[in-house]
Structure formats: C-alpha cells, structure tokens
GROMACS .gro file of C-alpha atoms in nm:
model
  344
    1MET     CA    1   4.796 -11.919  13.756
    2GLN     CA    2   4.994 -12.084  14.031
    3VAL     CA    3   4.847 -12.182  14.364
    4VAL     CA    4   5.071 -12.335  14.625
    5ALA     CA    5   4.974 -12.691  14.704
    6ARG     CA    6   4.784 -12.746  15.026
    7GLY     CA    7   5.074 -12.938  15.173
    8GLU     CA    8   5.301 -12.635  15.131
    9ARG     CA    9   5.094 -12.399  15.345
   10ARG     CA   10   5.310 -12.429  15.652
   11SER     CA   11   5.643 -12.364  15.487
   12ARG     CA   12   5.505 -12.064  15.299
   13ALA     CA   13   5.311 -11.906  15.583
   14GLY     CA   14   5.545 -11.986  15.871
   15SER     CA   15   5.501 -12.239  16.144
   16SER     CA   16   5.341 -12.030  16.416
   17ALA     CA   17   5.148 -11.736  16.275
   18TRP     CA   18   4.833 -11.718  16.066
   19PRO     CA   19   4.905 -11.451  15.801
   20ASP     CA   20   4.755 -11.112  15.864
   21PRO     CA   21   4.531 -11.043  15.560
   22ARG     CA   22   4.596 -10.670  15.604
   23SER     CA   23   4.970 -10.716  15.550
   24PRO     CA   24   5.109 -10.573  15.224
   25SER     CA   25   5.171 -10.820  14.945
   26PRO     CA   26   5.475 -10.748  14.724
   27ALA     CA   27   5.354 -10.993  14.458
   28LEU     CA   28   5.015 -10.824  14.444
   29ASP     CA   29   5.173 -10.481  14.434
   30ARG     CA   30   5.369 -10.587  14.126
   31ALA     CA   31   5.058 -10.731  13.963
   32VAL     CA   32   4.856 -10.416  14.026
   33ALA     CA   33   5.134 -10.196  13.889
   34ALA     CA   34   5.150 -10.406  13.574
   35GLY     CA   35   4.774 -10.430  13.533
   36PRO     CA   36   4.557 -10.247  13.281
   37LYS     CA   37   4.489  -9.879  13.335
   38PRO     CA   38   4.139  -9.729  13.334
   39SER     CA   39   4.208  -9.552  13.005
   40GLU     CA   40   4.299  -9.872  12.823
   41ARG     CA   41   4.048 -10.044  12.599
   42LEU     CA   42   3.816 -10.299  12.753
   43TYR     CA   43   3.551 -10.488  12.561
   44GLY     CA   44   3.612 -10.248  12.272
   45GLU     CA   45   3.528  -9.935  12.469
   46PRO     CA   46   3.804  -9.691  12.569
   47GLY     CA   47   3.793  -9.540  12.914
   48VAL     CA   48   3.483  -9.730  13.025
   49PHE     CA   49   3.594  -9.732  13.389
   50ASP     CA   50   3.640  -9.356  13.401
   51ARG     CA   51   3.270  -9.296  13.349
   52GLU     CA   52   3.028  -9.213  13.627
   53PRO     CA   53   2.772  -9.492  13.668
   54ARG     CA   54   2.406  -9.406  13.645
   55ARG     CA   55   2.207  -9.440  13.963
   56SER     CA   56   1.936  -9.652  13.805
   57THR     CA   57   2.081  -9.889  13.553
   58VAL     CA   58   1.978 -10.200  13.364
   59ILE     CA   59   2.283 -10.413  13.292
   60GLY     CA   60   2.195 -10.626  12.995
   61ALA     CA   61   1.876 -10.803  13.095
   62VAL     CA   62   1.963 -10.780  13.467
   63PRO     CA   63   1.866 -10.471  13.666
   64LEU     CA   64   2.144 -10.347  13.891
   65SER     CA   65   1.883 -10.335  14.166
   66ALA     CA   66   1.867 -10.715  14.151
   67ILE     CA   67   2.235 -10.747  14.242
   68GLY     CA   68   2.380 -10.729  14.591
   69LEU     CA   69   2.681 -10.536  14.715
   70ALA     CA   70   2.888 -10.743  14.958
   71ASP     CA   71   3.006 -10.588  15.280
   72LEU     CA   72   3.368 -10.678  15.205
   73THR     CA   73   3.364 -10.466  14.889
   74LEU     CA   74   3.362 -10.154  15.105
   75GLU     CA   75   3.612 -10.298  15.353
   76ARG     CA   76   3.360 -10.373  15.630
   77THR     CA   77   3.248 -10.012  15.661
   78ASP     CA   78   2.971  -9.894  15.892
   79PRO     CA   79   2.664 -10.091  15.777
   80ARG     CA   80   2.458  -9.772  15.756
   81LEU     CA   81   2.708  -9.627  15.509
   82LEU     CA   82   2.714  -9.954  15.318
   83ILE     CA   83   2.336  -9.956  15.280
   84ARG     CA   84   2.306  -9.592  15.178
   85GLY     CA   85   2.608  -9.610  14.950
   86ALA     CA   86   2.477  -9.923  14.778
   87ALA     CA   87   2.137  -9.764  14.726
   88ALA     CA   88   2.287  -9.444  14.587
   89ALA     CA   89   2.486  -9.651  14.336
   90GLY     CA   90   2.180  -9.846  14.226
   91PHE     CA   91   2.231 -10.178  14.403
   92GLY     CA   92   1.913 -10.320  14.552
   93LYS     CA   93   2.068 -10.559  14.803
   94VAL     CA   94   2.354 -10.575  15.050
   95GLY     CA   95   2.536 -10.832  15.257
   96LEU     CA   96   2.587 -10.764  15.627
   97SER     CA   97   2.847 -10.893  15.872
   98LEU     CA   98   2.705 -11.038  16.192
   99ALA     CA   99   3.008 -11.248  16.293
  100SER     CA  100   3.382 -11.232  16.236
  101ALA     CA  101   3.567 -11.509  16.056
  102THR     CA  102   3.901 -11.405  16.208
  103ASP     CA  103   4.043 -11.335  16.553
  104ARG     CA  104   3.971 -10.968  16.499
  105ALA     CA  105   3.632 -10.851  16.627
  106LEU     CA  106   3.399 -10.670  16.389
  107ASP     CA  107   3.466 -10.297  16.369
  108HIS     CA  108   3.094 -10.227  16.331
  109PRO     CA  109   2.895 -10.497  16.510
  110ILE     CA  110   2.518 -10.508  16.469
  111LEU     CA  111   2.428 -10.805  16.687
  112GLY     CA  112   2.405 -10.696  17.049
  113GLU     CA  113   2.415 -10.325  16.957
  114PRO     CA  114   2.052 -10.202  16.975
  115ALA     CA  115   2.128  -9.850  16.852
  116THR     CA  116   2.317  -9.979  16.546
  117GLU     CA  117   2.048 -10.236  16.476
  118ARG     CA  118   1.779  -9.967  16.481
  119ALA     CA  119   1.987  -9.746  16.251
  120VAL     CA  120   2.037 -10.035  16.010
  121ARG     CA  121   1.664 -10.101  16.000
  122VAL     CA  122   1.598  -9.734  15.931
  123ALA     CA  123   1.855  -9.726  15.650
  124LEU     CA  124   1.709 -10.039  15.491
  125ALA     CA  125   1.356  -9.900  15.510
  126GLU     CA  126   1.441  -9.552  15.385
  127THR     CA  127   1.639  -9.679  15.087
  128GLY     CA  128   1.426  -9.981  15.004
  129THR     CA  129   1.736 -10.200  15.021
  130ALA     CA  130   1.707 -10.573  15.086
  131VAL     CA  131   1.953 -10.795  15.273
  132LEU     CA  132   2.082 -11.078  15.056
  133ASP     CA  133   2.304 -11.253  15.308
  134VAL     CA  134   2.475 -11.231  15.645
  135GLU     CA  135   2.821 -11.359  15.731
  136ALA     CA  136   3.060 -11.507  15.834
  137PHE     CA  137   3.019 -11.819  16.045
  138VAL     CA  138   3.321 -12.048  16.073
  139LEU     CA  139   3.274 -12.423  16.054
  140GLY     CA  140   3.518 -12.492  16.335
  141PRO     CA  141   3.533 -12.591  16.703
  142ALA     CA  142   3.536 -12.230  16.824
  143THR     CA  143   3.183 -12.172  16.689
  144ARG     CA  144   2.923 -12.238  16.957
  145ILE     CA  145   2.576 -12.326  16.838
  146GLU     CA  146   2.418 -12.121  17.117
  147THR     CA  147   2.570 -11.806  16.967
  148VAL     CA  148   2.440 -11.890  16.621
  149ARG     CA  149   2.070 -11.879  16.704
  150PRO     CA  150   2.044 -11.508  16.798
  151ALA     CA  151   2.248 -11.414  16.490
  152PHE     CA  152   2.021 -11.616  16.263
  153GLU     CA  153   1.712 -11.468  16.426
  154LEU     CA  154   1.846 -11.119  16.365
  155ALA     CA  155   1.928 -11.210  16.007
  156ALA     CA  156   1.575 -11.332  15.946
  157SER     CA  157   1.423 -11.024  16.105
  158LEU     CA  158   1.630 -10.808  15.869
  159GLY     CA  159   1.494 -11.002  15.573
  160ALA     CA  160   1.811 -11.192  15.481
  161ARG     CA  161   1.783 -11.495  15.255
  162PHE     CA  162   2.118 -11.662  15.312
  163VAL     CA  163   2.375 -11.728  15.584
  164LEU     CA  164   2.738 -11.758  15.474
  165THR     CA  165   2.965 -12.015  15.638
  166LEU     CA  166   3.326 -12.100  15.559
  167GLY     CA  167   3.603 -12.333  15.666
  168ASP     CA  168   3.835 -12.292  15.960
  169ARG     CA  169   4.204 -12.210  15.953
  170PRO     CA  170   4.412 -12.499  15.823
  171ARG     CA  171   4.581 -12.719  16.079
  172ARG     CA  172   4.941 -12.624  16.152
  173ASP     CA  173   5.053 -12.983  16.109
  174GLY     CA  174   4.923 -12.980  15.752
  175ARG     CA  175   4.677 -13.262  15.811
  176ALA     CA  176   4.331 -13.239  15.658
  177ALA     CA  177   4.043 -13.153  15.890
  178GLU     CA  178   3.798 -13.427  15.978
  179PRO     CA  179   3.471 -13.359  15.796
  180GLU     CA  180   3.235 -13.511  16.052
  181PRO     CA  181   3.238 -13.222  16.304
  182LYS     CA  182   3.180 -12.974  16.023
  183VAL     CA  183   2.888 -13.175  15.888
  184GLU     CA  184   2.733 -13.191  16.234
  185LEU     CA  185   2.775 -12.818  16.295
  186LEU     CA  186   2.643 -12.731  15.950
  187ALA     CA  187   2.343 -12.958  16.001
  188ARG     CA  188   2.267 -12.789  16.334
  189MET     CA  189   2.289 -12.449  16.166
  190ALA     CA  190   2.051 -12.567  15.895
  191GLU     CA  191   1.807 -12.689  16.159
  192ILE     CA  192   1.804 -12.347  16.325
  193ALA     CA  193   1.783 -12.166  15.992
  194ALA     CA  194   1.499 -12.364  15.835
  195PRO     CA  195   1.205 -12.232  16.040
  196LEU     CA  196   1.344 -11.881  15.998
  197GLY     CA  197   1.329 -11.910  15.620
  198LEU     CA  198   1.707 -11.901  15.583
  199SER     CA  199   1.935 -12.112  15.368
  200VAL     CA  200   2.291 -12.183  15.482
  201GLY     CA  201   2.571 -12.168  15.226
  202VAL     CA  202   2.929 -12.294  15.239
  203GLU     CA  203   3.188 -12.074  15.068
  204ALA     CA  204   3.511 -12.247  14.974
  205MET     CA  205   3.842 -12.062  15.015
  206PRO     CA  206   4.179 -12.213  14.915
  207PHE     CA  207   4.347 -12.086  15.231
  208ARG     CA  208   4.093 -12.244  15.469
  209ASP     CA  209   4.012 -12.606  15.539
  210VAL     CA  210   3.718 -12.612  15.299
  211PRO     CA  211   3.941 -12.514  15.007
  212THR     CA  212   3.737 -12.590  14.695
  213TRP     CA  213   3.381 -12.607  14.573
  214ARG     CA  214   3.402 -12.986  14.574
  215GLU     CA  215   3.460 -12.999  14.951
  216ALA     CA  216   3.189 -12.738  15.003
  217LEU     CA  217   2.941 -12.943  14.800
  218ALA     CA  218   3.036 -13.262  14.983
  219LEU     CA  219   2.967 -13.096  15.318
  220ALA     CA  220   2.632 -12.963  15.199
  221ASP     CA  221   2.531 -13.303  15.062
  222ALA     CA  222   2.642 -13.481  15.380
  223THR     CA  223   2.400 -13.280  15.595
  224GLY     CA  224   2.101 -13.409  15.401
  225ALA     CA  225   1.937 -13.073  15.466
  226PRO     CA  226   1.747 -12.911  15.177
  227ASN     CA  227   1.836 -12.559  15.293
  228VAL     CA  228   2.215 -12.606  15.270
  229GLY     CA  229   2.418 -12.534  14.960
  230VAL     CA  230   2.727 -12.382  14.802
  231ILE     CA  231   2.817 -12.015  14.764
  232LEU     CA  232   3.039 -11.956  14.463
  233ASP     CA  233   3.290 -11.672  14.507
  234LEU     CA  234   3.451 -11.635  14.166
  235LEU     CA  235   3.789 -11.533  14.308
  236HIS     CA  236   3.813 -11.836  14.535
  237PHE     CA  237   3.674 -12.060  14.261
  238PHE     CA  238   3.950 -11.935  14.028
  239ARG     CA  239   4.230 -11.952  14.287
  240GLY     CA  240   4.116 -12.301  14.386
  241GLY     CA  241   4.164 -12.429  14.032
  242GLY     CA  242   3.794 -12.425  13.938
  243ARG     CA  243   3.699 -12.419  13.571
  244PRO     CA  244   3.377 -12.286  13.418
  245GLU     CA  245   3.277 -12.636  13.307
  246ASP     CA  246   3.295 -12.756  13.669
  247ILE     CA  247   2.980 -12.564  13.754
  248ALA     CA  248   2.768 -12.822  13.572
  249ALA     CA  249   2.863 -13.071  13.847
  250ILE     CA  250   2.690 -12.861  14.114
  251PRO     CA  251   2.319 -12.952  14.132
  252PRO     CA  252   2.111 -12.635  14.078
  253GLY     CA  253   1.938 -12.689  14.411
  254ARG     CA  254   2.273 -12.683  14.591
  255LEU     CA  255   2.404 -12.364  14.431
  256LEU     CA  256   2.261 -12.079  14.637
  257TYR     CA  257   2.420 -11.767  14.491
  258ALA     CA  258   2.739 -11.635  14.336
  259GLN     CA  259   2.972 -11.353  14.431
  260LEU     CA  260   3.117 -11.179  14.128
  261ALA     CA  261   3.487 -11.106  14.170
  262ASP     CA  262   3.809 -11.072  13.973
  263SER     CA  263   4.183 -11.117  14.018
  264PHE     CA  264   4.497 -10.971  13.866
  265GLY     CA  265   4.613 -11.331  13.844
  266ALA     CA  266   4.964 -11.295  13.987
  267PRO     CA  267   5.107 -11.626  14.114
  268LEU     CA  268   5.075 -11.603  14.492
  269PRO     CA  269   5.188 -11.822  14.781
  270MET     CA  270   4.906 -11.952  14.994
  271ALA     CA  271   4.998 -11.709  15.274
  272GLU     CA  272   4.917 -11.409  15.053
  273LEU     CA  273   4.577 -11.524  14.928
  274PRO     CA  274   4.387 -11.385  15.230
  275HIS     CA  275   4.525 -11.037  15.162
  276GLU     CA  276   4.419 -11.054  14.799
  277ALA     CA  277   4.072 -11.176  14.894
  278ARG     CA  278   4.005 -10.911  15.156
  279HIS     CA  279   4.185 -10.608  15.020
  280ALA     CA  280   4.336 -10.642  14.674
  281ARG     CA  281   4.103 -10.795  14.418
  282ALA     CA  282   4.094 -10.661  14.065
  283PRO     CA  283   3.813 -10.427  13.958
  284LEU     CA  284   3.532 -10.641  13.822
  285GLY     CA  285   3.594 -10.724  13.457
  286ARG     CA  286   3.954 -10.601  13.451
  287GLY     CA  287   4.126 -10.914  13.570
  288VAL     CA  288   4.181 -11.267  13.447
  289VAL     CA  289   3.890 -11.457  13.601
  290PRO     CA  290   3.674 -11.598  13.316
  291ILE     CA  291   3.363 -11.426  13.445
  292HIS     CA  292   3.155 -11.455  13.128
  293ALA     CA  293   3.224 -11.826  13.092
  294ILE     CA  294   3.132 -11.882  13.456
  295LEU     CA  295   2.813 -11.680  13.420
  296ASP     CA  296   2.724 -11.889  13.117
  297GLY     CA  297   2.721 -12.196  13.340
  298LEU     CA  298   2.516 -12.054  13.627
  299PRO     CA  299   2.146 -12.138  13.657
  300GLU     CA  300   1.919 -11.870  13.518
  301GLY     CA  301   1.800 -11.632  13.786
  302LEU     CA  302   2.067 -11.730  14.040
  303PRO     CA  303   2.110 -11.447  14.294
  304LEU     CA  304   2.428 -11.244  14.239
  305ALA     CA  305   2.637 -11.014  14.453
  306VAL     CA  306   2.956 -10.821  14.382
  307GLU     CA  307   3.252 -10.871  14.615
  308CYS     CA  308   3.557 -10.682  14.492
  309PRO     CA  309   3.755 -10.480  14.747
  310VAL     CA  310   4.018 -10.290  14.548
  311ALA     CA  311   4.327 -10.166  14.728
  312ALA     CA  312   4.357  -9.847  14.524
  313ASP     CA  313   4.010  -9.736  14.638
  314ALA     CA  314   4.058  -9.802  15.009
  315GLY     CA  315   4.061  -9.432  15.101
  316LEU     CA  316   3.742  -9.338  14.918
  317PRO     CA  317   3.412  -9.272  15.098
  318ALA     CA  318   3.164  -9.558  15.095
  319GLU     CA  319   2.932  -9.403  14.838
  320ALA     CA  320   3.217  -9.320  14.600
  321ARG     CA  321   3.343  -9.678  14.617
  322ALA     CA  322   2.994  -9.815  14.562
  323LEU     CA  323   2.953  -9.591  14.256
  324LYS     CA  324   3.279  -9.721  14.108
  325VAL     CA  325   3.170 -10.080  14.166
  326ALA     CA  326   2.838 -10.004  13.998
  327GLY     CA  327   3.030  -9.871  13.700
  328TRP     CA  328   3.240 -10.188  13.671
  329THR     CA  329   2.932 -10.406  13.705
  330THR     CA  330   2.741 -10.205  13.446
  331ALA     CA  331   3.032 -10.229  13.200
  332LEU     CA  332   3.068 -10.602  13.255
  333PHE     CA  333   2.704 -10.680  13.185
  334ALA     CA  334   2.681 -10.433  12.900
  335ALA     CA  335   2.968 -10.618  12.734
  336ARG     CA  336   2.792 -10.943  12.807
  337ALA     CA  337   2.473 -10.821  12.641
  338ARG     CA  338   2.669 -10.735  12.324
  339ARG     CA  339   2.815 -11.082  12.287
  340PRO     CA  340   2.688 -11.300  11.999
  341SER     CA  341   2.401 -11.527  12.100
  342ARG     CA  342   2.506 -11.869  12.226
  343ALA     CA  343   2.175 -12.025  12.123
  344GLY     CA  344   2.209 -12.337  11.911
   0.00000   0.00000   0.00000
C-alpha cells in the first residue's frame, strides 16, 4: 500500500480545486479490472458471491439484523429506499444522512422536509428498522452550532444512537489545522447531544484534516466529554496506515462503532482517495483490508455497520444492492466462524 504523504496533497490534487469524488479514477479502474472475479475461490468456497443471500441470516454468532447498512453503501439513495432495501436484505439498522460533508447539497434531504421525514418514519416503523447513526457533520468553521441542534433533535426522535463527524478539507497551504477550534466545536456538539441520548463520533479520513485514528482519538479525549469517541471506518483506517494491533490503543469507552469496508489496495494519490471512499470500494471480504484481524481486536459487542459502495453495482436498484451487500457480509462472517479458535 502506498499513501501519499500529507505534505504532498497540494501537488497531487492541484493548487486550486478540491478533487471531485465522483471523478473517474484510472488507478482504481486498473485495480478493479485486475481484482478477483466472483467465480474465483474465496475462503475455500467457489462462487460464494454469486449466491443470493437469505433474507434472515445469522452470520457466525452475529445476526445480520444486528448490523447496520450505511447510507453511502447505496450511494446516498432515497432514504425510504435505503430503509426498505436494508430490511429486505436482512439488515436491522441503517445510517441516515442529515447533513452534507461536501459543497454539494444532499440529493434526498430529510431535515426540513416534513413529507420526507414522515415517509422515513413510516418506513422505519413498517420494517422494524432502527437508525444506528446520522451523518455527516464537518468539524470546520463553516459548521454553525445553531444548525446542529435541530439535526440532532431529529436524529434522536428517529432513534439514532450516534452522530458522525469528520474533519474539514485540508488547508491549501499544506499547514496542519489548529486543533483548538475543532475541540471546542466537538465539545459543543457533545453538550447538545448528551441530553438527547446521542454519542458523537469522529471518523478519521486520510484526505481530510483529521487524517488518522490517532488525531480522532486526541480530539475526543480533549473534549473531556464522556459521549464523544472514535468511529473506525476500516477503509480509512487501512489507507491511513492503521494496523490491527493499533486498536488496542483505543480505550473501549472511546470506540463507538466500526464500519466494515474493503479496498482493492491499489496505490493511490491523495487526490483519488475520496473517489475510492465514496464510489469504488471493494466488495466486503474481496479486498486487501485485514478485516478478520481488525475484528479480532474490536471490543465484544461493538456496533457494526457495512459501508462499501461498489462502482460496478452503481446502476442496480437499492434492494438489489442491499441484497448483494448482505451476501458479502454473510460470506465474511461465515468464513470467520469457520476459523480455528483463537482461545489460549
């Protein structure tokens, strides 16, 4: 794996434009073309990804209904389709987008759209689906605390447990962001979230100014708030140079939940990492991220979600994509259950 050093961002990405994550990535295209095919053997089982997933599945000792399906996995589709597709595939939880982390407005806003909000509530109730988290709130100067409160109140009323925050765009001059304003904003968010029963998580991303889990943990610790912690996205953890043994350094009380993800592992310049993250991850279990080793290090019972938008599936209906993701997740945990015991 090669990740461009943080000081090289500007020369790779250009001096004036933040890379469009929807732009094609030649390096990723080559990696996908060279990657394993569905008919190739995986975990000793041929063709496991060609199978239709069952709609009610126990994956090892973990019921699929205990796992969430992240909004990004279905490319920010209509939240009603996300909820119903996730439920049809067997997932019991979803993540919902209440704020945009980019300059582009949400295609399917819920906050401030009473008709959509009512439809979301109906879909949740009819399917018995829970909301794991809401996203994505940027820890940057453009985020106004007065806009956070109504979003958090909506999240709580929908039954969400977590709020996802992330770093801002890196400075164009290459200088590191000052942590103090982020700590203050994060602490204010935690103060609003606490009486609503919400915890606020920081997700590190190599291409933003909270690039690794270490910076995310430092921010959480600096707030002094008990309801602030780290969200571990396995793709970003991997691309940021994280190793499975690093997880032991995160206090269990600070690790809120993990997003299962995979990567084809092609060396990418920093400017192309957003495209991979938002559109071109590897199907879960078919890439190079050491998922099993990372899972071994996670606290028992830690909430899990799957976040794996796959470029080849972009044209599929929401339910069909959710069913494929359920199949990958089932195969991954079935393989995990067959591994020799690590006891002793």
